[in-house]
Amino acid sequence: MTEPVWGPVHRDIVDLLADHPADVPAVVDHLTKLQDMLVRLPPLEASCPLADFNKLYLTITSSVLDGLYDDRFVDPVFLSRLDVEFAARYFDAMRMWTDSSPGTPKAWSCLFERMRGPDARPLPSAAAGVNAHINFDLPFALVTTFDHLESEPVDGSDQHHDYLEINNIFADKIPGLRRGYLERWQLLIDMLNGDIDDWYQGELVEYTRDVAWRNAQKIWRCRHDPDARECERTRLDDNAAALGRLLLSPLGAFLQ
């Protein structure tokens, strides 16, 4: 008999994924419950590669929710909708993997495949998840959001301003998150490097999210052309998958 995809927490994860969060508090609740389940997944348990990413995602999304409560954003309706659409693509990828669907994005499959080992270090695992979520999921989440709100991705708009504000949240949270993934010897190197690594990671996130915005604009222009949209989906999935495999490789782990 084939062991369930999610091992002893399979039923719990299936039940969680059956519910689709409709707002940002529900997304945070889903991510929190999912984290509790993933850290109990053998054989890696607390070092589960997906849990390493989910922890980061939960931290950033919780900060976005705090920003919504504190009136940090110009267009909270847009940002709330984007947050929900963004999370939906992550949960959808997990559902497809759970069902062994051939439609599971390759960008996510390369991380899901590591659930049974070989062990992957926490930082590369988190980076691979961020890669799949930003480089593949985010452009399509933006297009779906703008389509729902009957708007469009325009540079300099209130929506673009709020989108860029998320970069500041990453910049604020990255130092603590990144050090939480490091081993003792890596922390020593990090201390010697001073703020260089934090600056570099922040710049990388900002650049990657800018590319995602540009890709969303490209998809927006061809959104009514199924063939062109599928071509973009395949291109982004292939590129993100290639980068994800590199991040999870011994070379990728060494470079981080």
PDB file of C-alpha atoms in Angstrom:
ATOM      1  CA  MET A   1       0.000   0.000   0.000  1.00  0.00           C
ATOM      2  CA  THR A   2       1.356   3.424  -0.997  1.00  0.00           C
ATOM      3  CA  GLU A   3       2.063   5.728   1.920  1.00  0.00           C
ATOM      4  CA  PRO A   4       0.021   8.959   1.849  1.00  0.00           C
ATOM      5  CA  VAL A   5       1.829  11.966   0.415  1.00  0.00           C
ATOM      6  CA  TRP A   6       1.826  13.824   3.729  1.00  0.00           C
ATOM      7  CA  GLY A   7       2.461  10.775   5.916  1.00  0.00           C
ATOM      8  CA  PRO A   8       0.851  10.823   9.390  1.00  0.00           C
ATOM      9  CA  VAL A   9      -0.531  14.361   8.897  1.00  0.00           C
ATOM     10  CA  HIS A  10      -2.017  13.622   5.465  1.00  0.00           C
ATOM     11  CA  ARG A  11      -5.649  13.720   6.572  1.00  0.00           C
ATOM     12  CA  ASP A  12      -5.126  16.932   8.518  1.00  0.00           C
ATOM     13  CA  ILE A  13      -3.466  18.659   5.552  1.00  0.00           C
ATOM     14  CA  VAL A  14      -6.134  17.434   3.109  1.00  0.00           C
ATOM     15  CA  ASP A  15      -8.866  18.793   5.395  1.00  0.00           C
ATOM     16  CA  LEU A  16      -7.049  22.122   5.739  1.00  0.00           C
ATOM     17  CA  LEU A  17      -6.567  22.489   1.980  1.00  0.00           C
ATOM     18  CA  ALA A  18     -10.261  21.749   1.366  1.00  0.00           C
ATOM     19  CA  ASP A  19     -11.067  25.146   2.856  1.00  0.00           C
ATOM     20  CA  HIS A  20     -10.249  28.178   0.704  1.00  0.00           C
ATOM     21  CA  PRO A  21      -9.298  31.252   2.795  1.00  0.00           C
ATOM     22  CA  ALA A  22     -11.325  34.294   1.770  1.00  0.00           C
ATOM     23  CA  ASP A  23      -9.375  37.051   3.519  1.00  0.00           C
ATOM     24  CA  VAL A  24      -5.925  37.787   4.916  1.00  0.00           C
ATOM     25  CA  PRO A  25      -6.698  36.714   8.525  1.00  0.00           C
ATOM     26  CA  ALA A  26      -7.867  33.365   7.131  1.00  0.00           C
ATOM     27  CA  VAL A  27      -4.655  33.046   5.103  1.00  0.00           C
ATOM     28  CA  VAL A  28      -2.585  33.642   8.250  1.00  0.00           C
ATOM     29  CA  ASP A  29      -4.690  31.073  10.112  1.00  0.00           C
ATOM     30  CA  HIS A  30      -4.162  28.512   7.329  1.00  0.00           C
ATOM     31  CA  LEU A  31      -0.409  29.088   7.244  1.00  0.00           C
ATOM     32  CA  THR A  32      -0.195  28.819  11.039  1.00  0.00           C
ATOM     33  CA  LYS A  33      -2.063  25.500  11.122  1.00  0.00           C
ATOM     34  CA  LEU A  34      -0.079  24.198   8.164  1.00  0.00           C
ATOM     35  CA  GLN A  35       3.199  25.033   9.910  1.00  0.00           C
ATOM     36  CA  ASP A  36       2.140  23.002  12.948  1.00  0.00           C
ATOM     37  CA  MET A  37       1.460  20.037  10.656  1.00  0.00           C
ATOM     38  CA  LEU A  38       4.575  20.275   8.498  1.00  0.00           C
ATOM     39  CA  VAL A  39       7.006  20.224  11.420  1.00  0.00           C
ATOM     40  CA  ARG A  40       5.522  16.820  12.354  1.00  0.00           C
ATOM     41  CA  LEU A  41       6.128  15.319   8.923  1.00  0.00           C
ATOM     42  CA  PRO A  42       8.746  12.507   8.936  1.00  0.00           C
ATOM     43  CA  PRO A  43      11.452  11.649   8.196  1.00  0.00           C
ATOM     44  CA  LEU A  44      12.885  15.174   8.449  1.00  0.00           C
ATOM     45  CA  GLU A  45      10.256  16.536  10.843  1.00  0.00           C
ATOM     46  CA  ALA A  46      11.386  19.891  12.252  1.00  0.00           C
ATOM     47  CA  SER A  47      13.772  20.368   9.294  1.00  0.00           C
ATOM     48  CA  CYS A  48      11.013  19.726   6.730  1.00  0.00           C
ATOM     49  CA  PRO A  49      11.935  21.722   3.575  1.00  0.00           C
ATOM     50  CA  LEU A  50       8.397  22.982   3.015  1.00  0.00           C
ATOM     51  CA  ALA A  51       8.127  24.025   6.665  1.00  0.00           C
ATOM     52  CA  ASP A  52      11.241  26.154   6.195  1.00  0.00           C
ATOM     53  CA  PHE A  53       9.498  28.095   3.430  1.00  0.00           C
ATOM     54  CA  ASN A  54       6.108  28.151   5.133  1.00  0.00           C
ATOM     55  CA  LYS A  55       7.643  29.744   8.240  1.00  0.00           C
ATOM     56  CA  LEU A  56       9.006  32.595   6.135  1.00  0.00           C
ATOM     57  CA  TYR A  57       5.733  33.003   4.255  1.00  0.00           C
ATOM     58  CA  LEU A  58       3.772  33.072   7.505  1.00  0.00           C
ATOM     59  CA  THR A  59       6.054  35.768   8.936  1.00  0.00           C
ATOM     60  CA  ILE A  60       5.707  38.025   5.882  1.00  0.00           C
ATOM     61  CA  THR A  61       1.943  37.511   5.596  1.00  0.00           C
ATOM     62  CA  SER A  62       1.446  38.232   9.302  1.00  0.00           C
ATOM     63  CA  SER A  63       3.340  41.503   8.778  1.00  0.00           C
ATOM     64  CA  VAL A  64       1.129  42.342   5.806  1.00  0.00           C
ATOM     65  CA  LEU A  65      -1.920  41.747   7.998  1.00  0.00           C
ATOM     66  CA  ASP A  66      -0.471  44.048  10.661  1.00  0.00           C
ATOM     67  CA  GLY A  67       0.045  46.667   7.945  1.00  0.00           C
ATOM     68  CA  LEU A  68      -3.578  46.373   6.888  1.00  0.00           C
ATOM     69  CA  TYR A  69      -4.707  46.899  10.478  1.00  0.00           C
ATOM     70  CA  ASP A  70      -2.355  49.910  10.802  1.00  0.00           C
ATOM     71  CA  ASP A  71      -3.530  51.590   7.557  1.00  0.00           C
ATOM     72  CA  ARG A  72      -0.073  51.170   6.054  1.00  0.00           C
ATOM     73  CA  PHE A  73      -1.396  50.749   2.498  1.00  0.00           C
ATOM     74  CA  VAL A  74      -3.049  53.204   0.115  1.00  0.00           C
ATOM     75  CA  ASP A  75      -5.360  50.604  -1.450  1.00  0.00           C
ATOM     76  CA  PRO A  76      -6.022  47.904   1.165  1.00  0.00           C
ATOM     77  CA  VAL A  77      -8.739  46.292  -0.983  1.00  0.00           C
ATOM     78  CA  PHE A  78      -6.181  45.593  -3.713  1.00  0.00           C
ATOM     79  CA  LEU A  79      -3.528  44.313  -1.332  1.00  0.00           C
ATOM     80  CA  SER A  80      -5.981  42.092   0.545  1.00  0.00           C
ATOM     81  CA  ARG A  81      -7.220  40.557  -2.685  1.00  0.00           C
ATOM     82  CA  LEU A  82      -3.672  40.026  -3.933  1.00  0.00           C
ATOM     83  CA  ASP A  83      -2.696  38.339  -0.679  1.00  0.00           C
ATOM     84  CA  VAL A  84      -5.617  35.904  -0.986  1.00  0.00           C
ATOM     85  CA  GLU A  85      -4.973  35.151  -4.682  1.00  0.00           C
ATOM     86  CA  PHE A  86      -1.271  34.723  -3.985  1.00  0.00           C
ATOM     87  CA  ALA A  87      -1.871  32.248  -1.165  1.00  0.00           C
ATOM     88  CA  ALA A  88      -4.429  30.369  -3.261  1.00  0.00           C
ATOM     89  CA  ARG A  89      -1.752  29.444  -5.802  1.00  0.00           C
ATOM     90  CA  TYR A  90       0.475  28.005  -3.063  1.00  0.00           C
ATOM     91  CA  PHE A  91      -2.376  25.973  -1.609  1.00  0.00           C
ATOM     92  CA  ASP A  92      -3.467  24.883  -5.098  1.00  0.00           C
ATOM     93  CA  ALA A  93       0.032  23.574  -5.805  1.00  0.00           C
ATOM     94  CA  MET A  94      -0.129  21.566  -2.571  1.00  0.00           C
ATOM     95  CA  ARG A  95      -3.545  20.169  -3.525  1.00  0.00           C
ATOM     96  CA  MET A  96      -2.259  19.067  -6.928  1.00  0.00           C
ATOM     97  CA  TRP A  97       0.785  17.442  -5.355  1.00  0.00           C
ATOM     98  CA  THR A  98      -1.487  15.691  -2.855  1.00  0.00           C
ATOM     99  CA  ASP A  99      -3.522  14.264  -5.750  1.00  0.00           C
ATOM    100  CA  SER A 100      -0.355  13.331  -7.699  1.00  0.00           C
ATOM    101  CA  SER A 101      -1.613  15.590 -10.462  1.00  0.00           C
ATOM    102  CA  PRO A 102       0.628  15.996 -13.521  1.00  0.00           C
ATOM    103  CA  GLY A 103      -0.492  19.629 -13.478  1.00  0.00           C
ATOM    104  CA  THR A 104       1.550  20.371 -10.353  1.00  0.00           C
ATOM    105  CA  PRO A 105       3.834  23.291 -11.261  1.00  0.00           C
ATOM    106  CA  LYS A 106       7.405  22.132 -11.774  1.00  0.00           C
ATOM    107  CA  ALA A 107       8.524  25.183  -9.816  1.00  0.00           C
ATOM    108  CA  TRP A 108       6.882  23.675  -6.712  1.00  0.00           C
ATOM    109  CA  SER A 109       7.540  20.008  -7.486  1.00  0.00           C
ATOM    110  CA  CYS A 110      11.293  20.419  -7.067  1.00  0.00           C
ATOM    111  CA  LEU A 111      10.690  21.471  -3.433  1.00  0.00           C
ATOM    112  CA  PHE A 112       7.884  18.986  -2.718  1.00  0.00           C
ATOM    113  CA  GLU A 113      10.137  16.160  -3.933  1.00  0.00           C
ATOM    114  CA  ARG A 114      12.553  16.904  -1.104  1.00  0.00           C
ATOM    115  CA  MET A 115       9.957  16.096   1.538  1.00  0.00           C
ATOM    116  CA  ARG A 116      11.242  12.518   1.802  1.00  0.00           C
ATOM    117  CA  GLY A 117      14.897  13.506   1.649  1.00  0.00           C
ATOM    118  CA  PRO A 118      17.694  13.821   0.932  1.00  0.00           C
ATOM    119  CA  ASP A 119      17.922  16.473   3.567  1.00  0.00           C
ATOM    120  CA  ALA A 120      18.018  20.046   2.331  1.00  0.00           C
ATOM    121  CA  ARG A 121      19.404  22.876   4.420  1.00  0.00           C
ATOM    122  CA  PRO A 122      16.795  25.317   5.755  1.00  0.00           C
ATOM    123  CA  LEU A 123      17.991  28.434   3.906  1.00  0.00           C
ATOM    124  CA  PRO A 124      18.068  26.833   0.416  1.00  0.00           C
ATOM    125  CA  SER A 125      14.654  25.270   1.092  1.00  0.00           C
ATOM    126  CA  ALA A 126      13.154  28.616   2.069  1.00  0.00           C
ATOM    127  CA  ALA A 127      14.815  30.269  -0.951  1.00  0.00           C
ATOM    128  CA  ALA A 128      13.419  27.604  -3.297  1.00  0.00           C
ATOM    129  CA  GLY A 129       9.921  28.225  -1.969  1.00  0.00           C
ATOM    130  CA  VAL A 130      10.285  31.992  -2.346  1.00  0.00           C
ATOM    131  CA  ASN A 131      11.524  31.418  -5.889  1.00  0.00           C
ATOM    132  CA  ALA A 132       8.476  29.335  -6.840  1.00  0.00           C
ATOM    133  CA  HIS A 133       6.040  31.695  -5.149  1.00  0.00           C
ATOM    134  CA  ILE A 134       7.425  34.967  -6.525  1.00  0.00           C
ATOM    135  CA  ASN A 135       8.846  33.971  -9.902  1.00  0.00           C
ATOM    136  CA  PHE A 136       5.940  31.711 -10.868  1.00  0.00           C
ATOM    137  CA  ASP A 137       2.875  32.362  -8.686  1.00  0.00           C
ATOM    138  CA  LEU A 138       3.033  36.118  -8.186  1.00  0.00           C
ATOM    139  CA  PRO A 139       2.599  37.320 -11.808  1.00  0.00           C
ATOM    140  CA  PHE A 140      -0.557  35.226 -12.222  1.00  0.00           C
ATOM    141  CA  ALA A 141      -1.891  36.260  -8.805  1.00  0.00           C
ATOM    142  CA  LEU A 142      -1.470  39.896  -9.863  1.00  0.00           C
ATOM    143  CA  VAL A 143      -3.331  39.331 -13.130  1.00  0.00           C
ATOM    144  CA  THR A 144      -6.196  37.526 -11.365  1.00  0.00           C
ATOM    145  CA  THR A 145      -6.404  40.307  -8.781  1.00  0.00           C
ATOM    146  CA  PHE A 146      -6.504  43.119 -11.331  1.00  0.00           C
ATOM    147  CA  ASP A 147      -9.037  41.232 -13.407  1.00  0.00           C
ATOM    148  CA  HIS A 148     -11.283  40.772 -10.370  1.00  0.00           C
ATOM    149  CA  LEU A 149     -11.009  44.466  -9.426  1.00  0.00           C
ATOM    150  CA  GLU A 150     -11.487  45.567 -13.059  1.00  0.00           C
ATOM    151  CA  SER A 151      -8.211  47.469 -12.928  1.00  0.00           C
ATOM    152  CA  GLU A 152      -4.781  46.894 -14.488  1.00  0.00           C
ATOM    153  CA  PRO A 153      -1.086  46.850 -13.476  1.00  0.00           C
ATOM    154  CA  VAL A 154       0.085  50.424 -14.061  1.00  0.00           C
ATOM    155  CA  ASP A 155       3.442  51.771 -12.884  1.00  0.00           C
ATOM    156  CA  GLY A 156       3.122  54.568 -10.350  1.00  0.00           C
ATOM    157  CA  SER A 157      -0.468  53.700  -9.411  1.00  0.00           C
ATOM    158  CA  ASP A 158      -1.684  53.328  -5.815  1.00  0.00           C
ATOM    159  CA  GLN A 159      -1.636  49.566  -6.340  1.00  0.00           C
ATOM    160  CA  HIS A 160       1.963  49.674  -7.538  1.00  0.00           C
ATOM    161  CA  HIS A 161       2.890  51.793  -4.512  1.00  0.00           C
ATOM    162  CA  ASP A 162       1.421  49.197  -2.155  1.00  0.00           C
ATOM    163  CA  TYR A 163       3.073  46.388  -4.092  1.00  0.00           C
ATOM    164  CA  LEU A 164       6.452  48.070  -3.597  1.00  0.00           C
ATOM    165  CA  GLU A 165       5.695  48.646   0.082  1.00  0.00           C
ATOM    166  CA  ILE A 166       5.875  44.873   0.562  1.00  0.00           C
ATOM    167  CA  ASN A 167       9.580  45.143  -0.318  1.00  0.00           C
ATOM    168  CA  ASN A 168      10.026  47.197   2.859  1.00  0.00           C
ATOM    169  CA  ILE A 169       8.376  44.444   4.888  1.00  0.00           C
ATOM    170  CA  PHE A 170      10.801  41.919   3.405  1.00  0.00           C
ATOM    171  CA  ALA A 171      13.732  44.232   4.141  1.00  0.00           C
ATOM    172  CA  ASP A 172      12.615  44.527   7.759  1.00  0.00           C
ATOM    173  CA  LYS A 173      12.075  40.798   8.289  1.00  0.00           C
ATOM    174  CA  ILE A 174      14.845  39.238   6.170  1.00  0.00           C
ATOM    175  CA  PRO A 175      17.749  39.693   8.658  1.00  0.00           C
ATOM    176  CA  GLY A 176      16.025  37.837  11.483  1.00  0.00           C
ATOM    177  CA  LEU A 177      14.542  35.191   9.198  1.00  0.00           C
ATOM    178  CA  ARG A 178      17.812  34.493   7.399  1.00  0.00           C
ATOM    179  CA  ARG A 179      19.811  34.128  10.614  1.00  0.00           C
ATOM    180  CA  GLY A 180      17.192  31.714  11.904  1.00  0.00           C
ATOM    181  CA  TYR A 181      18.084  29.346   9.058  1.00  0.00           C
ATOM    182  CA  LEU A 182      21.855  29.477   9.571  1.00  0.00           C
ATOM    183  CA  GLU A 183      24.052  26.968  11.365  1.00  0.00           C
ATOM    184  CA  ARG A 184      26.586  28.081  13.974  1.00  0.00           C
ATOM    185  CA  TRP A 185      29.528  28.325  11.561  1.00  0.00           C
ATOM    186  CA  GLN A 186      27.389  30.244   9.081  1.00  0.00           C
ATOM    187  CA  LEU A 187      26.388  32.702  11.795  1.00  0.00           C
ATOM    188  CA  LEU A 188      30.065  33.415  12.427  1.00  0.00           C
ATOM    189  CA  ILE A 189      30.619  34.225   8.742  1.00  0.00           C
ATOM    190  CA  ASP A 190      27.452  36.287   8.757  1.00  0.00           C
ATOM    191  CA  MET A 191      28.746  38.313  11.691  1.00  0.00           C
ATOM    192  CA  LEU A 192      32.042  38.956   9.874  1.00  0.00           C
ATOM    193  CA  ASN A 193      30.151  40.093   6.771  1.00  0.00           C
ATOM    194  CA  GLY A 194      28.253  42.724   8.751  1.00  0.00           C
ATOM    195  CA  ASP A 195      25.181  44.059   6.938  1.00  0.00           C
ATOM    196  CA  ILE A 196      26.325  42.993   3.451  1.00  0.00           C
ATOM    197  CA  ASP A 197      24.309  39.765   3.343  1.00  0.00           C
ATOM    198  CA  ASP A 198      21.151  41.499   4.587  1.00  0.00           C
ATOM    199  CA  TRP A 199      21.533  44.238   1.964  1.00  0.00           C
ATOM    200  CA  TYR A 200      22.138  41.700  -0.801  1.00  0.00           C
ATOM    201  CA  GLN A 201      19.112  39.597   0.124  1.00  0.00           C
ATOM    202  CA  GLY A 202      16.923  42.689   0.262  1.00  0.00           C
ATOM    203  CA  GLU A 203      18.120  43.853  -3.140  1.00  0.00           C
ATOM    204  CA  LEU A 204      17.502  40.383  -4.581  1.00  0.00           C
ATOM    205  CA  VAL A 205      13.919  40.277  -3.299  1.00  0.00           C
ATOM    206  CA  GLU A 206      13.259  43.778  -4.659  1.00  0.00           C
ATOM    207  CA  TYR A 207      14.646  42.848  -8.080  1.00  0.00           C
ATOM    208  CA  THR A 208      12.725  39.552  -8.199  1.00  0.00           C
ATOM    209  CA  ARG A 209       9.442  41.202  -7.273  1.00  0.00           C
ATOM    210  CA  ASP A 210      10.012  43.888  -9.905  1.00  0.00           C
ATOM    211  CA  VAL A 211      10.490  41.149 -12.515  1.00  0.00           C
ATOM    212  CA  ALA A 212       7.240  39.534 -11.324  1.00  0.00           C
ATOM    213  CA  TRP A 213       5.425  42.862 -11.822  1.00  0.00           C
ATOM    214  CA  ARG A 214       6.823  43.139 -15.361  1.00  0.00           C
ATOM    215  CA  ASN A 215       5.781  39.569 -16.119  1.00  0.00           C
ATOM    216  CA  ALA A 216       2.290  40.335 -14.812  1.00  0.00           C
ATOM    217  CA  GLN A 217       2.077  43.271 -17.216  1.00  0.00           C
ATOM    218  CA  LYS A 218       3.139  40.983 -20.050  1.00  0.00           C
ATOM    219  CA  ILE A 219       0.549  38.349 -19.140  1.00  0.00           C
ATOM    220  CA  TRP A 220      -2.095  41.058 -18.731  1.00  0.00           C
ATOM    221  CA  ARG A 221      -1.644  42.112 -22.349  1.00  0.00           C
ATOM    222  CA  CYS A 222      -2.227  38.556 -23.599  1.00  0.00           C
ATOM    223  CA  ARG A 223      -4.733  37.421 -20.970  1.00  0.00           C
ATOM    224  CA  HIS A 224      -7.480  36.861 -23.558  1.00  0.00           C
ATOM    225  CA  ASP A 225      -5.213  34.717 -25.746  1.00  0.00           C
ATOM    226  CA  PRO A 226      -5.152  31.171 -24.226  1.00  0.00           C
ATOM    227  CA  ASP A 227      -2.170  30.030 -26.296  1.00  0.00           C
ATOM    228  CA  ALA A 228      -0.047  33.076 -25.437  1.00  0.00           C
ATOM    229  CA  ARG A 229      -0.992  32.850 -21.756  1.00  0.00           C
ATOM    230  CA  GLU A 230      -0.085  29.156 -21.664  1.00  0.00           C
ATOM    231  CA  CYS A 231       3.224  29.967 -23.335  1.00  0.00           C
ATOM    232  CA  GLU A 232       3.978  32.462 -20.568  1.00  0.00           C
ATOM    233  CA  ARG A 233       2.907  29.966 -17.900  1.00  0.00           C
ATOM    234  CA  THR A 234       5.240  27.317 -19.302  1.00  0.00           C
ATOM    235  CA  ARG A 235       8.122  29.762 -19.634  1.00  0.00           C
ATOM    236  CA  LEU A 236       7.841  31.034 -16.072  1.00  0.00           C
ATOM    237  CA  ASP A 237       7.352  27.538 -14.649  1.00  0.00           C
ATOM    238  CA  ASP A 238      10.381  26.165 -16.492  1.00  0.00           C
ATOM    239  CA  ASN A 239      12.583  29.087 -15.444  1.00  0.00           C
ATOM    240  CA  ALA A 240      11.502  28.933 -11.796  1.00  0.00           C
ATOM    241  CA  ALA A 241      11.954  25.153 -11.723  1.00  0.00           C
ATOM    242  CA  ALA A 242      15.490  25.433 -13.097  1.00  0.00           C
ATOM    243  CA  LEU A 243      16.386  28.026 -10.471  1.00  0.00           C
ATOM    244  CA  GLY A 244      14.703  25.973  -7.746  1.00  0.00           C
ATOM    245  CA  ARG A 245      16.767  22.896  -8.615  1.00  0.00           C
ATOM    246  CA  LEU A 246      19.915  25.017  -8.500  1.00  0.00           C
ATOM    247  CA  LEU A 247      19.017  26.467  -5.095  1.00  0.00           C
ATOM    248  CA  LEU A 248      18.437  22.967  -3.705  1.00  0.00           C
ATOM    249  CA  SER A 249      21.626  21.531  -5.211  1.00  0.00           C
ATOM    250  CA  PRO A 250      24.903  21.225  -3.271  1.00  0.00           C
ATOM    251  CA  LEU A 251      26.218  24.197  -5.260  1.00  0.00           C
ATOM    252  CA  GLY A 252      23.180  26.282  -4.358  1.00  0.00           C
ATOM    253  CA  ALA A 253      23.532  25.389  -0.696  1.00  0.00           C
ATOM    254  CA  PHE A 254      27.228  26.317  -0.782  1.00  0.00           C
ATOM    255  CA  LEU A 255      26.562  29.689  -2.394  1.00  0.00           C
ATOM    256  CA  GLN A 256      24.053  30.556   0.320  1.00  0.00           C
TER     257      GLN A 256
END
